Amino acid sequence: TMRRLAERGHPVTVVTPRLHDRFPGLPNVRYRLYAVKRPHPAVSHLTNLVGATRALRGMSRHAVAVSGSYDAALALSWARVIPRTPLVFLFHSELYSEWVQARALARQLLKRYMAAIERQVFGSSARIVAVSEFSARQIGDRAPTAAGRVRVVPTGVDTRYFCPPTSKPA
């Protein structure tokens, strides 16, 4: 998406964690990398939020902000990039963590926190791109007021080829 926008002459700024040192050099694309730590899901979430918020502060005006992660979308809000810049959120799946599901005592508190993040991101998005009708229904169930801003753009995966086999041996 970013490469295609840049090829059409749009200036693109990619704000992403510094997970490795090499990103493709592309015309009209610049990178703002921030540090992130990944020893634990909670630490990863926190360092993504703080790092992305710091990297986004003071950004020049862009026509649109596109985010495919809850952390980045929330950081756009914390850095006050949105609402002055419209957000397009690419919804791949619900905010889910196996770590959260495994924690019986904290599960309810963490689920409430994750639901609050989803509401914040859905509520601040000018458009939400869902990869399927199923995903669009998930968004509508979680944030009924956002349902009118959801557009379905299939991922382009050939589901006739990439599907569960008809039998276990297959």
Coordinates of C-alpha atoms in Angstrom, one line a residue:
T1 CA 0.0 0.0 0.0
M2 CA 2.7 2.4 1.0
R3 CA 4.8 1.6 -2.1
R4 CA 1.9 2.1 -4.4
L5 CA 0.9 5.4 -2.9
A6 CA 4.5 6.6 -3.2
E7 CA 4.7 5.5 -6.8
R8 CA 1.7 7.7 -7.5
G9 CA 3.6 10.7 -6.2
H10 CA 2.2 10.9 -2.7
P11 CA 4.8 11.6 0.1
V12 CA 4.7 8.6 2.5
T13 CA 6.1 8.5 6.0
V14 CA 6.3 5.0 7.5
V15 CA 6.5 5.0 11.3
T16 CA 7.5 1.6 12.5
P17 CA 9.5 -0.2 15.2
R18 CA 13.2 -0.6 14.6
L19 CA 13.1 -4.4 14.4
H20 CA 16.0 -4.6 11.9
D21 CA 18.2 -2.1 10.2
R22 CA 17.2 -2.5 6.6
F23 CA 14.0 -1.2 5.0
P24 CA 13.7 -0.8 1.3
G25 CA 14.8 2.6 0.0
L26 CA 11.8 3.8 -2.1
P27 CA 11.2 7.1 -3.8
N28 CA 8.8 9.4 -1.9
V29 CA 9.0 7.1 1.2
R30 CA 10.8 8.1 4.4
Y31 CA 11.0 6.0 7.6
R32 CA 10.8 7.1 11.2
L33 CA 12.0 4.2 13.3
Y34 CA 11.5 3.9 17.0
A35 CA 12.9 1.5 19.6
V36 CA 10.7 -1.3 20.9
K37 CA 11.3 -4.1 23.3
R38 CA 9.7 -7.5 23.0
P39 CA 10.4 -9.6 26.1
H40 CA 6.7 -9.8 27.0
P41 CA 3.4 -8.8 25.3
A42 CA 2.7 -6.1 27.9
V43 CA 6.2 -4.6 27.4
S44 CA 5.9 -4.8 23.7
H45 CA 2.5 -3.0 23.8
L46 CA 3.8 -0.3 26.1
T47 CA 7.0 0.4 24.2
N48 CA 5.1 0.4 20.9
L49 CA 2.7 3.0 22.2
V50 CA 5.4 5.2 23.7
G51 CA 7.9 4.8 20.8
A52 CA 5.3 5.4 18.1
T53 CA 3.8 8.4 20.0
R54 CA 7.2 10.1 20.3
A55 CA 8.0 9.3 16.6
L56 CA 4.7 10.8 15.5
R57 CA 4.8 14.0 17.5
G58 CA 5.4 17.0 15.3
M59 CA 4.9 15.2 12.1
S60 CA 4.2 17.3 9.1
R61 CA 0.6 17.3 7.8
H62 CA -0.3 14.4 5.7
A63 CA -3.5 13.8 3.7
V64 CA -4.3 10.6 5.6
A65 CA -2.9 8.3 8.2
V66 CA -3.1 4.6 7.6
S67 CA -2.6 2.1 10.4
G68 CA -2.7 -1.7 10.5
S69 CA -2.1 -2.0 14.2
Y70 CA -4.0 -1.0 17.3
D71 CA -0.8 0.3 18.9
A72 CA 0.0 2.6 16.0
A73 CA -3.6 3.8 15.7
L74 CA -3.7 4.6 19.4
A75 CA -0.3 6.4 19.2
L76 CA -1.7 8.5 16.3
S77 CA -4.3 9.7 18.7
W78 CA -1.9 10.2 21.6
A79 CA 0.4 12.2 19.3
R80 CA -2.6 14.3 18.2
V81 CA -2.1 13.4 14.6
I82 CA -5.7 12.4 14.5
P83 CA -8.4 13.8 14.3
R84 CA -6.7 16.6 12.3
T85 CA -5.5 13.9 9.9
P86 CA -8.2 11.3 9.0
L87 CA -7.3 7.8 10.0
V88 CA -7.9 4.7 7.8
F89 CA -7.6 1.6 10.1
L90 CA -6.9 -1.7 8.4
F91 CA -8.7 -4.3 10.5
H92 CA -7.1 -7.7 10.2
S93 CA -8.5 -9.2 13.4
E94 CA -9.8 -8.4 16.8
L95 CA -7.3 -7.2 19.4
Y96 CA -6.4 -10.6 20.7
S97 CA -3.5 -12.0 22.7
E98 CA -2.9 -15.6 23.6
W99 CA -1.1 -14.3 26.7
V100 CA -4.3 -12.5 27.8
Q101 CA -6.4 -15.6 27.3
A102 CA -4.0 -17.6 29.5
R103 CA -4.3 -15.2 32.5
A104 CA -7.3 -16.3 34.5
L105 CA -7.0 -13.6 37.3
A106 CA -6.3 -10.6 35.1
R107 CA -8.3 -11.8 32.1
Q108 CA -11.4 -9.7 32.7
L109 CA -9.4 -6.5 33.3
L110 CA -7.2 -7.1 30.3
K111 CA -10.2 -7.8 28.1
R112 CA -11.8 -4.5 29.2
Y113 CA -8.6 -2.7 28.4
M114 CA -8.4 -4.3 25.0
A115 CA -12.1 -3.5 24.3
A116 CA -11.5 0.2 25.3
I117 CA -8.6 0.3 22.8
E118 CA -10.8 -1.1 20.1
R119 CA -13.6 1.4 20.8
Q120 CA -11.0 4.2 20.8
V121 CA -9.5 3.1 17.5
F122 CA -12.8 2.4 15.8
G123 CA -14.3 5.7 17.1
S124 CA -11.4 7.8 15.8
S125 CA -11.2 6.1 12.4
A126 CA -12.6 8.0 9.4
R127 CA -12.7 4.6 7.5
I128 CA -12.1 1.1 8.6
V129 CA -11.1 -1.4 6.0
A130 CA -12.2 -5.0 6.8
V131 CA -10.7 -8.0 5.0
S132 CA -14.0 -9.9 4.9
E133 CA -17.7 -9.6 5.6
F134 CA -17.0 -11.6 8.8
S135 CA -14.5 -9.0 9.9
A136 CA -17.0 -6.2 9.1
R137 CA -19.6 -8.0 11.4
Q138 CA -17.0 -8.2 14.2
I139 CA -16.5 -4.5 14.0
G140 CA -20.2 -3.8 13.9
D141 CA -20.7 -6.0 17.0
R142 CA -18.0 -4.2 18.9
A143 CA -18.7 -0.7 17.7
P144 CA -22.1 -0.3 16.2
T145 CA -21.6 3.4 15.6
A146 CA -18.6 2.6 13.4
A147 CA -20.4 0.2 11.1
G148 CA -21.2 2.9 8.5
R149 CA -17.5 3.7 8.1
V150 CA -16.5 0.1 7.4
R151 CA -15.6 -0.9 3.8
V152 CA -14.8 -4.5 2.9
V153 CA -11.7 -5.0 0.7
P154 CA -10.9 -8.7 0.4
T155 CA -7.3 -9.7 0.9
G156 CA -7.0 -11.3 -2.5
V157 CA -6.2 -14.8 -1.1
D158 CA -7.4 -17.6 -3.3
T159 CA -9.6 -19.4 -0.8
R160 CA -10.2 -22.2 -3.2
Y161 CA -6.5 -23.0 -2.9
F162 CA -5.8 -21.8 0.7
C163 CA -8.5 -23.7 2.6
P164 CA -8.7 -26.5 5.1
P165 CA -8.2 -29.9 3.5
T166 CA -11.3 -32.1 3.0
S167 CA -9.7 -34.8 5.1
K168 CA -7.0 -35.1 7.7
P169 CA -4.6 -37.1 5.5
A170 CA -5.0 -34.5 2.7

